[in-house]
PDB file of C-alpha atoms in Angstrom:
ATOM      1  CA  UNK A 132       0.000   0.000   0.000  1.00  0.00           C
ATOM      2  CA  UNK A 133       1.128   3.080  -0.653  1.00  0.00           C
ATOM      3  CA  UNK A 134      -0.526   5.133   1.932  1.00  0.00           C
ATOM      4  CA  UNK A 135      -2.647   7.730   0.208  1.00  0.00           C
ATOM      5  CA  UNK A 136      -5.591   5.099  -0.063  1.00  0.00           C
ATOM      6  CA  UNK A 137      -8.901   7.715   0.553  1.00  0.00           C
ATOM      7  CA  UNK A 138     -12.063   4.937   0.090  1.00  0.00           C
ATOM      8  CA  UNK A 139     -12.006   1.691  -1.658  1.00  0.00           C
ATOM      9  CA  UNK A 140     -13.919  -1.469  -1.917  1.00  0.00           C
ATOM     10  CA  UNK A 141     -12.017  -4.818  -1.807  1.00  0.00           C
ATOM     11  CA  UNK A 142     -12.119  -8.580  -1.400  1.00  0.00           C
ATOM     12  CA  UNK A 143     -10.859  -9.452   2.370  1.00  0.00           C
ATOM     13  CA  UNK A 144      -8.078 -12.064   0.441  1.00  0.00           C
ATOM     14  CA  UNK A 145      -6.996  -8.720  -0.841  1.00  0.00           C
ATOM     15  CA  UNK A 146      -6.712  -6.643   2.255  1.00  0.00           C
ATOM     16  CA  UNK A 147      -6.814  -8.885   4.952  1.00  0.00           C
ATOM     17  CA  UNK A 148      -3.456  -8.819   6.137  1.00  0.00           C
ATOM     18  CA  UNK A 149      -3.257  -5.199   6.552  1.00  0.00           C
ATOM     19  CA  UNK A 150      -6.378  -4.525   8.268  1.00  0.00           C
ATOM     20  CA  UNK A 151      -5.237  -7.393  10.803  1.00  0.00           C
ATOM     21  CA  UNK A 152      -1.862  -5.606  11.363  1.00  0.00           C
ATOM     22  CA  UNK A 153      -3.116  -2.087  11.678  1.00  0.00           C
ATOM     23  CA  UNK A 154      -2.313  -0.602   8.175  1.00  0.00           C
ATOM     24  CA  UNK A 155      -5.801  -0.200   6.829  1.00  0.00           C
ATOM     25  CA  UNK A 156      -8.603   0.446   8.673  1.00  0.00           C
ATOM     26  CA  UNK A 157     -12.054  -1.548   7.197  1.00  0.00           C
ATOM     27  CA  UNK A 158     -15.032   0.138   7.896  1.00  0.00           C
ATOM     28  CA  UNK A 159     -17.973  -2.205   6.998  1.00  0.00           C
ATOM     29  CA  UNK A 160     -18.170  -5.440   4.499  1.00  0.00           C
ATOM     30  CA  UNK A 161     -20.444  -5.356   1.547  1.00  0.00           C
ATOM     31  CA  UNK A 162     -22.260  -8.646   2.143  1.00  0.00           C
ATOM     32  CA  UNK A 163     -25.585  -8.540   4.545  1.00  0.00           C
ATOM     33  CA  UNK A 164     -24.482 -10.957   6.716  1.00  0.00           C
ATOM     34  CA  UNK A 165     -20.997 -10.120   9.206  1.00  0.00           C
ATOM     35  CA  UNK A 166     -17.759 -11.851   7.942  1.00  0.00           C
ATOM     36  CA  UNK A 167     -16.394 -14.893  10.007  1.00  0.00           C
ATOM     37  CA  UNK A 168     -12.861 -13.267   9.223  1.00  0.00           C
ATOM     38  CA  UNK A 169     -13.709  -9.976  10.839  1.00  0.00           C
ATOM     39  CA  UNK A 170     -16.862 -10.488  13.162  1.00  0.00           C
ATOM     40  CA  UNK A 171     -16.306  -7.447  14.465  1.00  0.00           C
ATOM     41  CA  UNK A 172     -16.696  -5.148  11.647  1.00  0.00           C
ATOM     42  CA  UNK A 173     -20.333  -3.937  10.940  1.00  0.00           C
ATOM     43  CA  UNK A 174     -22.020  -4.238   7.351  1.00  0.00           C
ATOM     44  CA  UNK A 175     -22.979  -1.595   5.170  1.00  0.00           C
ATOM     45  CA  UNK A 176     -26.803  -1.478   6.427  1.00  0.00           C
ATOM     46  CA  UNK A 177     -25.467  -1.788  10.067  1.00  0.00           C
ATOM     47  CA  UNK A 178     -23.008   1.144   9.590  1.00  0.00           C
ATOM     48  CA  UNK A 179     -24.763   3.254   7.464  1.00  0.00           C
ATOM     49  CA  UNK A 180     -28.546   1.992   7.318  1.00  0.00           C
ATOM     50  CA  UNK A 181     -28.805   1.764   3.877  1.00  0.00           C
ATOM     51  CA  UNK A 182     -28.832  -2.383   2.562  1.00  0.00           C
ATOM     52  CA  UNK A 183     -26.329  -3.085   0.681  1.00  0.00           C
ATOM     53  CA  UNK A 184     -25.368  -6.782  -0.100  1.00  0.00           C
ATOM     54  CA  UNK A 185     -22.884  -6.588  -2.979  1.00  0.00           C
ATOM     55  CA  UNK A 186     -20.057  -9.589  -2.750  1.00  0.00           C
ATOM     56  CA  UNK A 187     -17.769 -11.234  -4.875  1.00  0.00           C
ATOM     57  CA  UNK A 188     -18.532 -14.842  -5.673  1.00  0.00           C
ATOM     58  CA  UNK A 189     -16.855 -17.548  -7.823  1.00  0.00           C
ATOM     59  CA  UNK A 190     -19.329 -20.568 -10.310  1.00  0.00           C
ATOM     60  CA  UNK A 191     -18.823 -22.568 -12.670  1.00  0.00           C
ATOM     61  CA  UNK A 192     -20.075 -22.099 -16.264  1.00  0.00           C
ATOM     62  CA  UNK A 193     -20.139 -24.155 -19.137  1.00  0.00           C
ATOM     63  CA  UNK A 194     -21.813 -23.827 -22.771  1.00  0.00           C
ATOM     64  CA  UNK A 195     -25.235 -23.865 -23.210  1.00  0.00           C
ATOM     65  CA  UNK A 196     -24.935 -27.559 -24.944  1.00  0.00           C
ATOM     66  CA  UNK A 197     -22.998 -29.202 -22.315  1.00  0.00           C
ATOM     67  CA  UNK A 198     -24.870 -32.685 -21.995  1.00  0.00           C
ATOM     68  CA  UNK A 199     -26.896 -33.421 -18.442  1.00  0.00           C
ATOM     69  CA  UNK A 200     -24.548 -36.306 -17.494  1.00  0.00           C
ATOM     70  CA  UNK A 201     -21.672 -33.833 -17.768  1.00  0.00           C
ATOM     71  CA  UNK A 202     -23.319 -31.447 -15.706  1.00  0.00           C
ATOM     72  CA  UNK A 203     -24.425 -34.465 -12.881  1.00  0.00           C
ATOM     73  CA  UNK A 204     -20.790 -35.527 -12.831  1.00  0.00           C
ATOM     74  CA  UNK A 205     -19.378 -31.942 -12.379  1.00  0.00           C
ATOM     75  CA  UNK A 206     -21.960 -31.152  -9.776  1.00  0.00           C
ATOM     76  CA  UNK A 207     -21.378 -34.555  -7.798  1.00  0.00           C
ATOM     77  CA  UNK A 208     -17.484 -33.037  -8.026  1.00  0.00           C
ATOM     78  CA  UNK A 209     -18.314 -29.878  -6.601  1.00  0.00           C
ATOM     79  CA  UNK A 210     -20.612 -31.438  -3.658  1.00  0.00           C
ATOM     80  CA  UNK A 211     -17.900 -33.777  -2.983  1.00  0.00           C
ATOM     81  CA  UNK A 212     -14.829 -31.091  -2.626  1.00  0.00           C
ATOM     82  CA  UNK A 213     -17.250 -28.330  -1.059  1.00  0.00           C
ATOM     83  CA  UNK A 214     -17.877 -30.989   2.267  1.00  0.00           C
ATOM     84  CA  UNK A 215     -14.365 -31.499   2.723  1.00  0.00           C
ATOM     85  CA  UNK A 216     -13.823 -29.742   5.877  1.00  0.00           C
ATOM     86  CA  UNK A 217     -10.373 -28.791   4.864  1.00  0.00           C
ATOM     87  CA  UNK A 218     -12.021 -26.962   1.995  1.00  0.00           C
ATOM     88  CA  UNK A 219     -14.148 -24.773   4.064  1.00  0.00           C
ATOM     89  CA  UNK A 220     -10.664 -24.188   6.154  1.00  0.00           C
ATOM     90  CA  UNK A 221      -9.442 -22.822   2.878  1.00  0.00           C
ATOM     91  CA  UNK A 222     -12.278 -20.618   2.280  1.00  0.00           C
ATOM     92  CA  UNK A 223     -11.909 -18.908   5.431  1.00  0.00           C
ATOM     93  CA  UNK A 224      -8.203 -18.141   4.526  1.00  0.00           C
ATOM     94  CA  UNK A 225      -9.493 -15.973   1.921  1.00  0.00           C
ATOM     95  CA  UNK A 226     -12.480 -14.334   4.099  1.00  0.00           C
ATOM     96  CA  UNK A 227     -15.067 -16.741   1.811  1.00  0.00           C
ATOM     97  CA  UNK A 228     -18.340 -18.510   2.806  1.00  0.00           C
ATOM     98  CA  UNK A 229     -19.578 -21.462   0.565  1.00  0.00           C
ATOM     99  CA  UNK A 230     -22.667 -21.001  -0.599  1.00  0.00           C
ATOM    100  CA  UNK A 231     -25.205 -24.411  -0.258  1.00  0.00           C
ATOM    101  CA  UNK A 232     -27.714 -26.246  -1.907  1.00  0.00           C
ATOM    102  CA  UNK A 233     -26.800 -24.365  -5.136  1.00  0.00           C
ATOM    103  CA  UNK A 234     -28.574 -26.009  -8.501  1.00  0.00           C
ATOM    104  CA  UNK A 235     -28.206 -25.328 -12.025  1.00  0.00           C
ATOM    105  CA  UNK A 236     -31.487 -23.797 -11.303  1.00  0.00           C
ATOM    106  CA  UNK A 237     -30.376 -21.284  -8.619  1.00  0.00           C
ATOM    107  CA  UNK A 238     -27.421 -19.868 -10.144  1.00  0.00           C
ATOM    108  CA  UNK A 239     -28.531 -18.910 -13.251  1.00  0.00           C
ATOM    109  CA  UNK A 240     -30.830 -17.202 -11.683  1.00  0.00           C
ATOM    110  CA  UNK A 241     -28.787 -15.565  -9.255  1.00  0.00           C
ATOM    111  CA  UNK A 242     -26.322 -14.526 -12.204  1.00  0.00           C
ATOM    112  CA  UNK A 243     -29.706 -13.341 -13.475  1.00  0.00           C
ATOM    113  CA  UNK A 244     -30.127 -10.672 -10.562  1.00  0.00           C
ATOM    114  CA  UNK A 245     -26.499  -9.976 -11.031  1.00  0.00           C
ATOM    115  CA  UNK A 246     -26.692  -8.815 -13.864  1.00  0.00           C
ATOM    116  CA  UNK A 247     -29.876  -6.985 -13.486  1.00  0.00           C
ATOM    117  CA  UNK A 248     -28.553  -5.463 -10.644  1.00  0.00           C
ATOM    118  CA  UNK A 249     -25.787  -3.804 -11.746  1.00  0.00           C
ATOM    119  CA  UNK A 250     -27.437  -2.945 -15.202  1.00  0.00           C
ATOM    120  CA  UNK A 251     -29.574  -0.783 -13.400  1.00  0.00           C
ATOM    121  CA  UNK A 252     -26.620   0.998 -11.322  1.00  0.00           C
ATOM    122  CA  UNK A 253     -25.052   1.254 -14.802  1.00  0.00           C
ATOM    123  CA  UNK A 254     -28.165   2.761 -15.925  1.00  0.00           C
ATOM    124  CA  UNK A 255     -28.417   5.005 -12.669  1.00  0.00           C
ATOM    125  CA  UNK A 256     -25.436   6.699 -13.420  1.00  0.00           C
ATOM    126  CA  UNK A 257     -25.556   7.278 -16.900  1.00  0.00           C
ATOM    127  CA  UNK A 258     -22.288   4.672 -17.967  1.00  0.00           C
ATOM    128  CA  UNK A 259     -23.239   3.108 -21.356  1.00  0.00           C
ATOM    129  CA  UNK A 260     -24.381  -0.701 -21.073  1.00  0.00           C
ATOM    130  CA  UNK A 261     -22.845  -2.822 -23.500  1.00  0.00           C
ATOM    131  CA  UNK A 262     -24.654  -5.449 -25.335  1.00  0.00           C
TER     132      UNK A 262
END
């Protein structure tokens, strides 16, 4: 860090370290719920009273053709890894919570209201949405 940082908003893996030693000081997370890394600091909505539940998240994608066994077997992967206990010990690491009892179903329509979402705050502030 350089130390003329005014506001930002980051991923905890990013900035962890230095808001544990003192560098940086967090003021809120952007998810609605508290993060196990830093229990202490407030959300958005609990800081500032506004909701605000904006957080980065990883899936897994594949094209539109990819045949149903394919998708069982990857899926069957991903439940497999994701109850590994050491996993969730990794996730922590890098201020992450795994999300459960995701479908097909359920992320596509979560990438759905992602993309809606930040259409509309695209559209709110007049930057041109791209097609």
């Amino acid at each position: 860090m350089s130390g003329i940082l005014q506001v930002g908003f980051f991923t905890e893996a990013t900035i962890g370290q230095q808001v544990k030693a003192g560098s940086l000081k967090a003021l809120a997370v952007t998810s609605a719920d508290r993060s196990p890394a830093f229990p202490d600091l407030p959300t958005i909505e609990q800081a500032a009273g506004k909701p605000l539940d904006i957080s980065p998240w990883f899936g897994v994608a594949g094209p539109p053709n990819l045949p149903a066994d394919v998708v069982v077997k990857v899926g069957a992967a991903l439940d497999k890894a994701s109850s590994d206990p050491e996993f969730f010990k990794q996730l922590e690491t890098i201020g992450a919570t795994l999300i459960t009892g995701s479908t097909v179903s359920t992320f596509t329509a979560e990438v759905g209201q992602e993309e809606a979402y930040w259409n509309k705050w695209a559209k709110d502030i007049g930057a041109p949405l791209q097609k």
